[in-house]
Amino acid sequence: MCAKGREPSMIDSIAPANRLSILLTGGFDDAAATDFVRALDACAVSEANVPRTTPSASQRTRDTENLQLACRRGRALLAALPLRSKREGAAKQAGHAITHLMADASWRYFRLYAAPFYRELTDDGTLSPRVDALLEAAAARLPSVLPTEAALAAERELMQQDKDGLEIAQGLFVSQVCADPQCGHHLLRSMLRPLPGSLERLAEFKRDGRIDLGTVKVEVEGQTAYVYLHNERYLNSEDDTTVGPLEMAFDLVLLHPEVRMGVLRGSVVDHPKHAGRRVFCSGINLTRIYQGKQSYLSFLFRNMSMHSKLYRGLLPVEVPNGLSMPNAEPEETLEKLWVAVVESFAIGGGCQLLLVVDYVIAEEGSYFSLPARKEGILAGASNMRLPRFVGERLAREAITFDRTFQADSPEGRMIANQVVPVAEIDWAVKDCVANAIGSGMVSAGGNRKAIRVQTEPMETYRRYMVTYAYEQAFCHLSEQLIANLERHWNAKARTL
């Protein structure tokens, strides 16, 4: 339970004088509760934010040991409680307090040490790990603070409402890495590197002109690659089973030397309500979230890699990525034009995709929406990008008051470049491709980069991710998320 007036995405401030009494009222043994509180008191960084001088090596060792001890004791207390959804009254309040006390201590610690840790884990920037590899390496150094893969695997067996926030520490760490300009830029550039699997399958894709990635399929026609979403059972929703394949598809299109542009489209679905029709994307799979199968990391993959590669392009492996890279220079990414074809609807993450492509063709009667507020999560990077399309007033209405944009409305046409009758959409796609390819597409990447200089330079994006990584970690594990899914999605009655 959040304190009155508090958003579920904030760390609750719990006064030192109240800590022990909350725990004892919650039914904890006096000795165990006292040990936890004393461990928190020993975390020197809980009393200061950024120091005036860099902490000494010995101070860092003490701070690390103290935080690890506090987190070990806090986790032991949580393990002694009933499952989170079964807690009531004082026990519920005590569990909430423990989670937020650990988060507060970890957040203050990462303010001091996330950047030094990042430099060490990347060998002073000579390595470019993806965010999952980075967190795994960091967890090996701070196993009690950051969750190991084994701990996350065990927690994935729980329903979302029973998780006690292991992934919150991941969000706090990534947020503070991004808060450091050098480390943040380095991490975001690292996420633009092609996936190892993409490099391994490139020869196959070039040879066959097509590739089947399960939930995503890609076909090359002439100089254009068509990327089709194939998560038909869930109306082409995004989830842990689609994010990786979709990112790999983008990699392959960007790496293919004979492909000049990409077209993103949904497949024909067999859902009773939409059988025989194409559907672009129904957003994130809410049932997977409710049942605890959707990882926090998937949100970072979508926004730091998948969507970012559409918008910013690919950073080839031969391009350097050091901590001292001049961030004011043009982005050295490999880019191509992207067209999205919206049939039926583009909901949530589907709508977010429209904000990072170059051209949108929509059929009459389709619509775009961002219902993340009703779901209890952030709408990806739409808070930053949607105002550029429809203005801040309408963006606020869409994100916080459930405004839906009909494709053929004046507001919808601020997002869609073309709105055509259903029977004409295939011809519209062919005409768009022919026009783009026929023009020679001179300096497509250069023009994209030049537009981003004023609309979303990497520095703006980095600063956004500081907030996004932090806030999404709490939203993803909040009680309000569960309540929203049960109220608006009938989540209890749905199965995977």
Coordinates of C-alpha atoms in Angstrom, one line a residue:
M1 CA 0.0 0.0 0.0
C2 CA 1.4 3.4 -1.0
A3 CA 1.3 6.2 1.4
K4 CA -1.7 8.5 1.0
G5 CA -1.2 10.8 -2.0
R6 CA 1.8 8.9 -3.3
E7 CA 2.1 7.6 -6.9
P8 CA 2.8 3.8 -7.0
S9 CA 5.9 4.6 -9.1
M10 CA 7.7 6.5 -6.4
I11 CA 9.9 5.3 -3.5
D12 CA 8.0 5.8 -0.3
S13 CA 9.8 7.8 2.3
I14 CA 9.7 6.0 5.6
A15 CA 11.0 8.0 8.6
P16 CA 13.8 6.2 10.5
A17 CA 11.8 6.5 13.7
N18 CA 8.9 4.5 12.2
R19 CA 10.9 1.7 10.6
L20 CA 11.1 -0.7 13.5
S21 CA 7.6 -0.2 14.7
I22 CA 6.2 -0.9 11.3
L23 CA 8.1 -4.2 11.2
L24 CA 7.2 -5.3 14.7
T25 CA 3.5 -4.5 14.1
G26 CA 3.7 -6.6 11.0
G27 CA 4.6 -9.6 13.1
F28 CA 8.4 -9.9 12.7
D29 CA 10.7 -11.2 15.4
D30 CA 12.2 -8.3 17.4
A31 CA 15.8 -9.5 16.7
A32 CA 15.3 -10.0 13.0
A33 CA 13.6 -6.6 12.5
T34 CA 16.2 -4.8 14.6
D35 CA 19.0 -6.4 12.6
F36 CA 17.5 -5.2 9.4
V37 CA 17.0 -1.6 10.7
R38 CA 20.6 -1.5 12.0
A39 CA 21.8 -2.7 8.6
L40 CA 19.9 0.1 6.9
D41 CA 21.3 2.6 9.4
A42 CA 24.8 1.4 8.5
C43 CA 24.3 2.3 4.8
A44 CA 26.2 5.6 4.9
V45 CA 24.7 6.7 1.6
S46 CA 21.2 6.7 3.0
E47 CA 22.2 9.9 4.7
A48 CA 23.6 11.7 1.7
N49 CA 23.1 12.1 -2.0
V50 CA 26.0 12.8 -4.2
P51 CA 29.1 13.5 -2.1
R52 CA 31.3 16.6 -2.6
T53 CA 34.3 14.3 -3.2
T54 CA 34.6 10.9 -4.8
P55 CA 34.3 8.2 -2.1
S56 CA 37.6 6.4 -1.3
A57 CA 38.0 2.7 -2.3
S58 CA 37.7 1.7 1.4
Q59 CA 34.5 3.8 1.7
R60 CA 33.0 2.2 -1.4
T61 CA 33.8 -1.3 0.1
R62 CA 32.1 -0.4 3.3
D63 CA 29.1 1.0 1.5
T64 CA 28.8 -2.1 -0.7
E65 CA 29.1 -4.5 2.2
N66 CA 26.5 -2.6 4.2
L67 CA 24.0 -2.4 1.4
Q68 CA 24.4 -6.1 0.6
L69 CA 23.8 -7.0 4.3
A70 CA 20.7 -4.8 4.4
C71 CA 19.3 -6.4 1.3
R72 CA 20.0 -9.9 2.5
R73 CA 18.2 -9.3 5.7
G74 CA 15.4 -7.5 4.0
R75 CA 14.9 -10.4 1.6
A76 CA 14.9 -12.8 4.5
L77 CA 12.1 -10.9 6.1
L78 CA 10.0 -10.8 2.9
A79 CA 10.5 -14.6 2.5
A80 CA 9.0 -15.1 6.0
L81 CA 5.8 -13.4 4.9
P82 CA 2.9 -15.0 3.0
L83 CA 2.8 -14.4 -0.7
R84 CA 2.3 -10.7 -1.5
S85 CA -1.3 -11.1 -2.6
K86 CA -2.2 -12.9 0.6
R87 CA -0.8 -10.3 3.0
E88 CA -3.3 -8.1 4.8
G89 CA -3.2 -5.2 7.2
A90 CA 0.0 -4.7 9.2
A91 CA 1.8 -7.6 7.4
K92 CA 1.0 -6.0 4.0
Q93 CA 2.3 -2.6 5.2
A94 CA 5.5 -4.2 6.6
G95 CA 6.2 -6.0 3.3
H96 CA 5.7 -2.8 1.4
A97 CA 8.0 -0.9 3.8
I98 CA 10.8 -3.5 3.4
T99 CA 10.7 -3.3 -0.4
H100 CA 10.8 0.5 -0.4
L101 CA 13.5 0.7 2.3
M102 CA 15.7 -1.5 0.2
A103 CA 14.9 0.4 -2.9
D104 CA 15.8 3.7 -1.2
A105 CA 19.1 2.5 0.1
S106 CA 19.9 1.0 -3.4
W107 CA 18.9 4.1 -5.2
R108 CA 21.2 6.3 -3.1
Y109 CA 24.0 3.8 -3.5
F110 CA 23.7 3.7 -7.3
R111 CA 23.8 7.5 -7.3
L112 CA 27.3 7.2 -6.1
Y113 CA 28.6 4.0 -7.7
A114 CA 26.5 3.0 -10.8
A115 CA 28.9 4.9 -13.1
P116 CA 32.1 3.5 -11.6
F117 CA 30.6 0.0 -11.7
Y118 CA 29.7 0.6 -15.4
R119 CA 33.2 1.6 -16.2
E120 CA 34.6 -1.5 -14.6
L121 CA 32.0 -3.9 -16.1
T122 CA 32.7 -2.5 -19.6
D123 CA 36.5 -2.4 -19.2
D124 CA 36.4 1.4 -19.3
G125 CA 34.2 1.4 -22.3
T126 CA 36.1 -1.1 -24.5
L127 CA 33.2 -3.6 -24.1
S128 CA 29.7 -2.8 -25.3
P129 CA 27.4 -5.2 -23.4
R130 CA 23.6 -5.1 -23.9
V131 CA 21.6 -4.2 -20.9
D132 CA 20.8 -7.8 -20.0
A133 CA 24.4 -8.8 -20.0
L134 CA 25.3 -5.7 -18.1
L135 CA 22.8 -6.5 -15.4
E136 CA 23.9 -10.1 -15.2
A137 CA 27.5 -9.0 -14.7
A138 CA 26.5 -6.4 -12.2
A139 CA 24.5 -9.0 -10.2
A140 CA 27.6 -11.2 -10.0
R141 CA 29.3 -8.3 -8.2
L142 CA 26.2 -7.4 -6.1
P143 CA 24.2 -10.6 -5.8
S144 CA 22.2 -9.5 -2.8
V145 CA 21.3 -6.1 -4.4
L146 CA 20.7 -7.0 -8.0
P147 CA 18.8 -10.2 -8.9
T148 CA 20.8 -13.1 -10.4
E149 CA 19.3 -15.0 -13.3
A150 CA 18.5 -17.9 -11.0
A151 CA 16.6 -15.6 -8.7
L152 CA 14.7 -14.1 -11.6
A153 CA 13.9 -17.5 -13.0
A154 CA 12.4 -18.5 -9.6
E155 CA 10.3 -15.4 -9.5
R156 CA 9.0 -16.0 -13.0
E157 CA 7.0 -18.9 -11.5
L158 CA 5.0 -16.4 -9.5
M159 CA 2.0 -14.4 -10.6
Q160 CA 2.8 -10.7 -11.0
Q161 CA 0.8 -9.8 -7.9
D162 CA 3.0 -12.1 -5.8
K163 CA 6.4 -10.6 -6.8
D164 CA 8.3 -8.6 -4.2
G165 CA 10.2 -6.3 -6.6
L166 CA 13.4 -8.0 -7.5
E167 CA 13.4 -6.1 -10.8
I168 CA 13.1 -2.7 -9.1
A169 CA 16.9 -2.8 -8.4
Q170 CA 17.5 -3.4 -12.1
G171 CA 15.5 -0.2 -13.0
L172 CA 17.3 1.8 -10.4
F173 CA 20.7 0.7 -11.7
V174 CA 20.0 1.3 -15.4
S175 CA 18.5 4.7 -14.6
Q176 CA 21.6 5.8 -12.8
V177 CA 23.9 4.5 -15.5
C178 CA 21.9 6.6 -18.0
A179 CA 22.1 9.5 -15.6
D180 CA 25.8 9.7 -16.2
P181 CA 26.3 11.3 -19.7
Q182 CA 29.3 9.3 -20.7
C183 CA 28.0 5.9 -19.4
G184 CA 24.5 6.6 -20.6
H185 CA 25.5 7.4 -24.2
H186 CA 27.7 4.4 -24.2
L187 CA 25.0 2.0 -23.1
L188 CA 22.4 3.5 -25.5
R189 CA 24.9 3.1 -28.4
S190 CA 25.6 -0.4 -27.3
M191 CA 22.0 -1.2 -27.6
L192 CA 22.1 -0.2 -31.3
R193 CA 24.6 -2.9 -32.1
P194 CA 23.2 -5.8 -34.1
L195 CA 22.2 -8.9 -32.1
P196 CA 24.8 -11.7 -32.3
G197 CA 22.1 -13.9 -33.8
S198 CA 21.4 -11.3 -36.5
L199 CA 25.0 -11.6 -37.7
E200 CA 24.8 -15.3 -37.7
R201 CA 21.7 -15.5 -39.8
L202 CA 22.5 -12.6 -42.2
A203 CA 24.0 -14.9 -44.9
E204 CA 20.9 -17.1 -44.8
F205 CA 18.7 -14.0 -45.2
K206 CA 20.7 -12.7 -48.1
R207 CA 20.7 -16.1 -49.8
D208 CA 17.1 -16.9 -49.5
G209 CA 15.5 -13.4 -49.5
R210 CA 13.3 -14.5 -46.6
I211 CA 13.5 -15.7 -43.0
D212 CA 11.1 -17.2 -40.5
L213 CA 11.7 -16.0 -37.0
G214 CA 8.6 -17.6 -35.5
T215 CA 6.5 -14.6 -34.4
V216 CA 8.0 -12.5 -37.1
K217 CA 8.6 -13.2 -40.8
V218 CA 10.6 -11.2 -43.3
E219 CA 10.4 -11.3 -47.1
V220 CA 12.5 -9.3 -49.6
E221 CA 10.8 -8.1 -52.8
G222 CA 13.2 -6.1 -55.0
Q223 CA 14.8 -3.5 -52.9
T224 CA 12.2 -3.6 -50.1
A225 CA 11.9 -5.9 -47.1
Y226 CA 8.5 -6.7 -45.7
V227 CA 8.4 -7.4 -42.0
Y228 CA 5.3 -9.2 -40.8
L229 CA 4.1 -9.6 -37.2
H230 CA 2.9 -13.2 -36.7
N231 CA 1.6 -13.4 -33.2
E232 CA -1.9 -14.1 -34.5
R233 CA -3.3 -15.8 -31.4
Y234 CA -2.8 -12.6 -29.4
L235 CA -3.7 -10.2 -32.2
N236 CA 0.0 -9.5 -33.0
S237 CA 0.7 -8.3 -29.5
E238 CA 4.2 -7.5 -28.2
D239 CA 5.7 -9.7 -25.5
D240 CA 8.8 -11.6 -24.6
T241 CA 8.3 -14.0 -27.5
T242 CA 8.1 -11.2 -30.1
V243 CA 10.5 -8.4 -29.0
G244 CA 13.7 -10.4 -29.8
P245 CA 12.5 -11.7 -33.2
L246 CA 11.3 -8.3 -34.2
E247 CA 14.6 -6.6 -33.3
M248 CA 16.4 -9.3 -35.2
A249 CA 14.2 -8.6 -38.2
F250 CA 15.1 -4.9 -38.1
D251 CA 18.8 -5.9 -37.8
L252 CA 18.6 -8.1 -40.9
V253 CA 16.8 -5.5 -43.0
L254 CA 19.3 -2.8 -42.0
L255 CA 22.3 -5.1 -42.7
H256 CA 21.1 -6.4 -46.0
P257 CA 23.2 -4.6 -48.6
E258 CA 20.5 -4.7 -51.4
V259 CA 17.6 -3.6 -49.3
R260 CA 16.8 0.1 -49.4
M261 CA 13.7 0.3 -47.2
G262 CA 11.5 -1.7 -44.9
V263 CA 7.7 -2.1 -44.6
L264 CA 6.2 -3.2 -41.3
R265 CA 2.8 -4.9 -41.4
G266 CA 0.6 -7.2 -39.3
S267 CA -0.4 -10.7 -40.5
V268 CA -3.9 -12.0 -41.1
V269 CA -5.3 -13.3 -37.8
D270 CA -7.7 -16.1 -36.9
H271 CA -9.2 -14.4 -33.8
P272 CA -13.0 -14.9 -33.8
K273 CA -13.6 -11.1 -33.8
H274 CA -11.1 -10.3 -36.6
A275 CA -10.8 -13.6 -38.5
G276 CA -9.5 -13.3 -42.0
R277 CA -8.3 -9.7 -41.4
R278 CA -4.9 -8.2 -41.0
V279 CA -4.2 -6.6 -37.6
F280 CA -1.2 -4.4 -37.1
C281 CA -0.6 -4.7 -33.3
S282 CA -2.7 -4.9 -30.2
G283 CA 0.0 -3.7 -27.9
I284 CA 1.7 -5.5 -25.0
N285 CA 0.3 -8.9 -24.0
L286 CA -1.5 -8.0 -20.8
T287 CA -2.3 -11.6 -19.9
R288 CA 1.5 -12.4 -19.8
I289 CA 2.1 -9.4 -17.5
Y290 CA -0.7 -10.4 -15.2
Q291 CA 0.6 -14.0 -15.0
G292 CA 4.1 -12.8 -14.2
K293 CA 5.6 -14.0 -17.6
Q294 CA 6.6 -10.6 -18.9
S295 CA 10.0 -9.4 -17.7
Y296 CA 10.9 -5.8 -16.8
L297 CA 13.9 -6.2 -19.2
S298 CA 11.5 -6.5 -22.1
F299 CA 10.5 -2.9 -21.7
L300 CA 14.1 -1.8 -21.9
F301 CA 14.7 -4.0 -25.0
R302 CA 11.7 -2.5 -26.7
N303 CA 12.7 1.1 -26.0
M304 CA 16.5 1.0 -26.0
S305 CA 16.9 -1.4 -28.9
M306 CA 13.8 -2.4 -31.0
H307 CA 12.1 1.0 -31.3
S308 CA 15.5 2.8 -31.2
K309 CA 16.9 0.8 -34.2
L310 CA 13.8 1.8 -36.3
Y311 CA 14.3 5.5 -35.3
R312 CA 18.1 5.8 -35.1
G313 CA 19.4 2.9 -37.2
L314 CA 22.0 0.3 -36.5
L315 CA 25.5 0.9 -35.1
P316 CA 27.8 -1.4 -37.1
V317 CA 30.2 -3.5 -35.1
E318 CA 33.2 -1.8 -36.9
V319 CA 32.2 1.7 -35.6
P320 CA 33.9 2.5 -32.3
N321 CA 31.9 3.0 -29.1
G322 CA 34.1 4.4 -26.4
L323 CA 33.2 6.3 -23.3
S324 CA 35.0 9.3 -24.6
M325 CA 33.2 9.4 -28.0
P326 CA 32.1 13.0 -28.8
N327 CA 28.4 13.0 -28.4
A328 CA 27.9 16.2 -30.4
E329 CA 29.0 14.6 -33.6
P330 CA 26.5 13.0 -36.2
E331 CA 25.3 9.6 -35.2
E332 CA 27.3 6.9 -37.1
T333 CA 24.3 4.6 -37.7
L334 CA 23.2 2.6 -40.7
E335 CA 19.7 3.8 -41.5
K336 CA 16.9 3.0 -44.0
L337 CA 13.4 4.3 -44.5
W338 CA 10.6 2.5 -42.8
V339 CA 6.9 2.4 -43.6
A340 CA 4.2 1.1 -41.2
V341 CA 0.9 -0.2 -42.6
V342 CA -1.9 -0.1 -40.1
E343 CA -4.9 -2.3 -40.5
S344 CA -7.6 -2.6 -37.8
F345 CA -5.7 -0.8 -35.1
A346 CA -2.3 0.1 -33.6
I347 CA -2.7 -0.1 -29.8
G348 CA -0.1 0.6 -27.2
G349 CA 3.2 -0.6 -28.4
G350 CA 1.8 -0.7 -31.9
C351 CA 1.0 3.0 -31.8
Q352 CA 4.5 3.6 -30.4
L353 CA 6.0 2.0 -33.5
L354 CA 4.2 4.6 -35.7
L355 CA 6.1 7.3 -33.9
V356 CA 9.5 6.0 -35.0
V357 CA 8.9 5.1 -38.6
D358 CA 9.1 7.5 -41.6
Y359 CA 5.7 7.0 -43.2
V360 CA 2.4 5.6 -42.0
I361 CA -0.4 4.2 -44.3
A362 CA -3.6 3.4 -42.5
E363 CA -6.9 1.9 -43.7
E364 CA -10.1 3.8 -43.2
G365 CA -11.8 2.7 -39.9
S366 CA -8.5 1.9 -38.2
Y367 CA -7.4 3.7 -35.0
F368 CA -4.4 4.4 -32.8
S369 CA -4.4 4.4 -29.0
L370 CA -2.1 4.4 -26.0
P371 CA -4.0 2.8 -23.1
A372 CA -0.9 2.4 -20.9
R373 CA -2.4 4.6 -18.2
K374 CA -5.4 2.2 -17.8
E375 CA -2.9 -0.7 -17.7
G376 CA -0.7 0.9 -15.1
I377 CA 2.5 1.3 -17.0
L378 CA 4.3 4.0 -19.0
A379 CA 3.6 4.4 -22.7
G380 CA 7.2 3.7 -23.8
A381 CA 8.8 6.8 -25.2
S382 CA 5.4 8.2 -26.4
N383 CA 5.5 10.8 -23.6
M384 CA 8.5 12.3 -25.4
R385 CA 7.5 11.6 -29.0
L386 CA 3.7 11.9 -29.4
P387 CA 3.7 15.7 -28.6
R388 CA 5.8 16.2 -31.7
F389 CA 2.9 14.8 -33.8
V390 CA -0.3 16.0 -32.2
G391 CA 0.9 18.7 -29.8
E392 CA 1.3 18.4 -26.0
R393 CA -2.4 19.0 -25.2
L394 CA -3.7 16.1 -27.3
A395 CA -0.7 13.9 -26.2
R396 CA -1.6 14.4 -22.6
E397 CA -5.2 13.6 -23.4
A398 CA -4.2 10.4 -25.2
I399 CA -1.8 9.2 -22.6
T400 CA -3.6 10.2 -19.4
F401 CA -7.3 10.4 -20.5
D402 CA -7.5 7.5 -23.0
R403 CA -8.0 9.6 -26.1
T404 CA -8.3 7.4 -29.2
F405 CA -7.2 8.7 -32.6
Q406 CA -9.4 7.5 -35.5
A407 CA -7.1 7.2 -38.5
D408 CA -9.4 9.3 -40.7
S409 CA -9.9 12.1 -38.2
P410 CA -8.0 15.4 -38.4
E411 CA -6.0 14.3 -35.3
G412 CA -5.4 10.8 -36.7
R413 CA -4.0 12.3 -39.9
M414 CA -1.3 14.0 -37.8
I415 CA 0.0 10.4 -37.2
A416 CA -0.9 8.8 -40.5
N417 CA 0.5 10.1 -43.8
Q418 CA -2.2 8.3 -45.8
V419 CA -5.6 7.0 -45.0
V420 CA -7.1 4.9 -47.7
P421 CA -10.1 2.6 -48.2
V422 CA -9.6 -0.9 -47.1
A423 CA -9.8 -2.3 -50.6
E424 CA -7.0 0.1 -51.7
I425 CA -4.4 -0.4 -49.0
D426 CA -2.3 -3.0 -51.0
W427 CA -2.1 -0.6 -53.9
A428 CA -1.2 2.3 -51.6
V429 CA 1.7 0.3 -50.2
K430 CA 2.9 -0.6 -53.7
D431 CA 2.7 3.0 -54.8
C432 CA 4.5 4.3 -51.7
V433 CA 7.4 1.8 -52.2
A434 CA 7.6 2.5 -55.9
N435 CA 7.7 6.2 -55.3
A436 CA 10.4 5.9 -52.6
I437 CA 12.6 3.4 -54.5
G438 CA 12.1 5.2 -57.8
S439 CA 13.3 8.5 -56.5
G440 CA 16.7 7.0 -55.8
M441 CA 16.4 7.6 -52.1
V442 CA 19.5 9.8 -52.0
S443 CA 20.7 10.6 -48.4
A444 CA 17.8 9.0 -46.7
G445 CA 20.0 8.3 -43.6
G446 CA 21.5 11.7 -43.7
N447 CA 18.1 13.4 -43.8
R448 CA 16.9 11.2 -40.9
K449 CA 19.9 12.2 -38.8
A450 CA 19.4 15.9 -39.7
I451 CA 15.8 15.8 -38.6
R452 CA 16.8 14.1 -35.2
V453 CA 19.2 16.9 -34.5
Q454 CA 16.3 19.1 -33.6
T455 CA 13.6 16.6 -32.7
E456 CA 15.3 14.0 -30.6
P457 CA 19.1 14.2 -30.3
M458 CA 20.7 11.3 -28.4
E459 CA 21.1 13.6 -25.3
T460 CA 17.4 14.1 -25.1
Y461 CA 16.8 10.4 -25.5
R462 CA 19.3 9.6 -22.8
R463 CA 17.7 12.0 -20.3
Y464 CA 14.3 10.4 -21.1
M465 CA 15.6 7.0 -20.4
V466 CA 16.8 8.1 -16.9
T467 CA 13.1 8.6 -16.0
Y468 CA 11.7 5.8 -18.0
A469 CA 14.0 3.0 -16.5
Y470 CA 13.2 4.2 -13.0
E471 CA 9.4 4.8 -13.3
Q472 CA 8.6 1.7 -15.3
A473 CA 10.3 -0.6 -12.7
F474 CA 7.9 0.6 -10.1
C475 CA 4.8 0.6 -12.4
H476 CA 5.6 -2.9 -13.6
L477 CA 5.4 -4.2 -10.0
S478 CA 2.7 -2.0 -8.5
E479 CA -0.5 -3.1 -7.0
Q480 CA -2.3 -0.6 -9.2
L481 CA -1.1 -2.5 -12.3
I482 CA -2.9 -5.6 -11.0
A483 CA -6.0 -3.8 -10.1
N484 CA -6.1 -2.1 -13.5
L485 CA -5.7 -5.3 -15.4
E486 CA -8.5 -7.0 -13.4
R487 CA -10.8 -4.0 -13.9
H488 CA -10.1 -3.1 -17.6
W489 CA -8.8 -6.5 -19.0
N490 CA -10.7 -9.1 -17.0
A491 CA -7.3 -10.6 -16.4
K492 CA -8.4 -13.2 -13.8
A493 CA -10.5 -15.0 -16.4
R494 CA -7.9 -15.0 -19.2
T495 CA -5.4 -17.8 -20.0
L496 CA -2.3 -18.0 -22.1

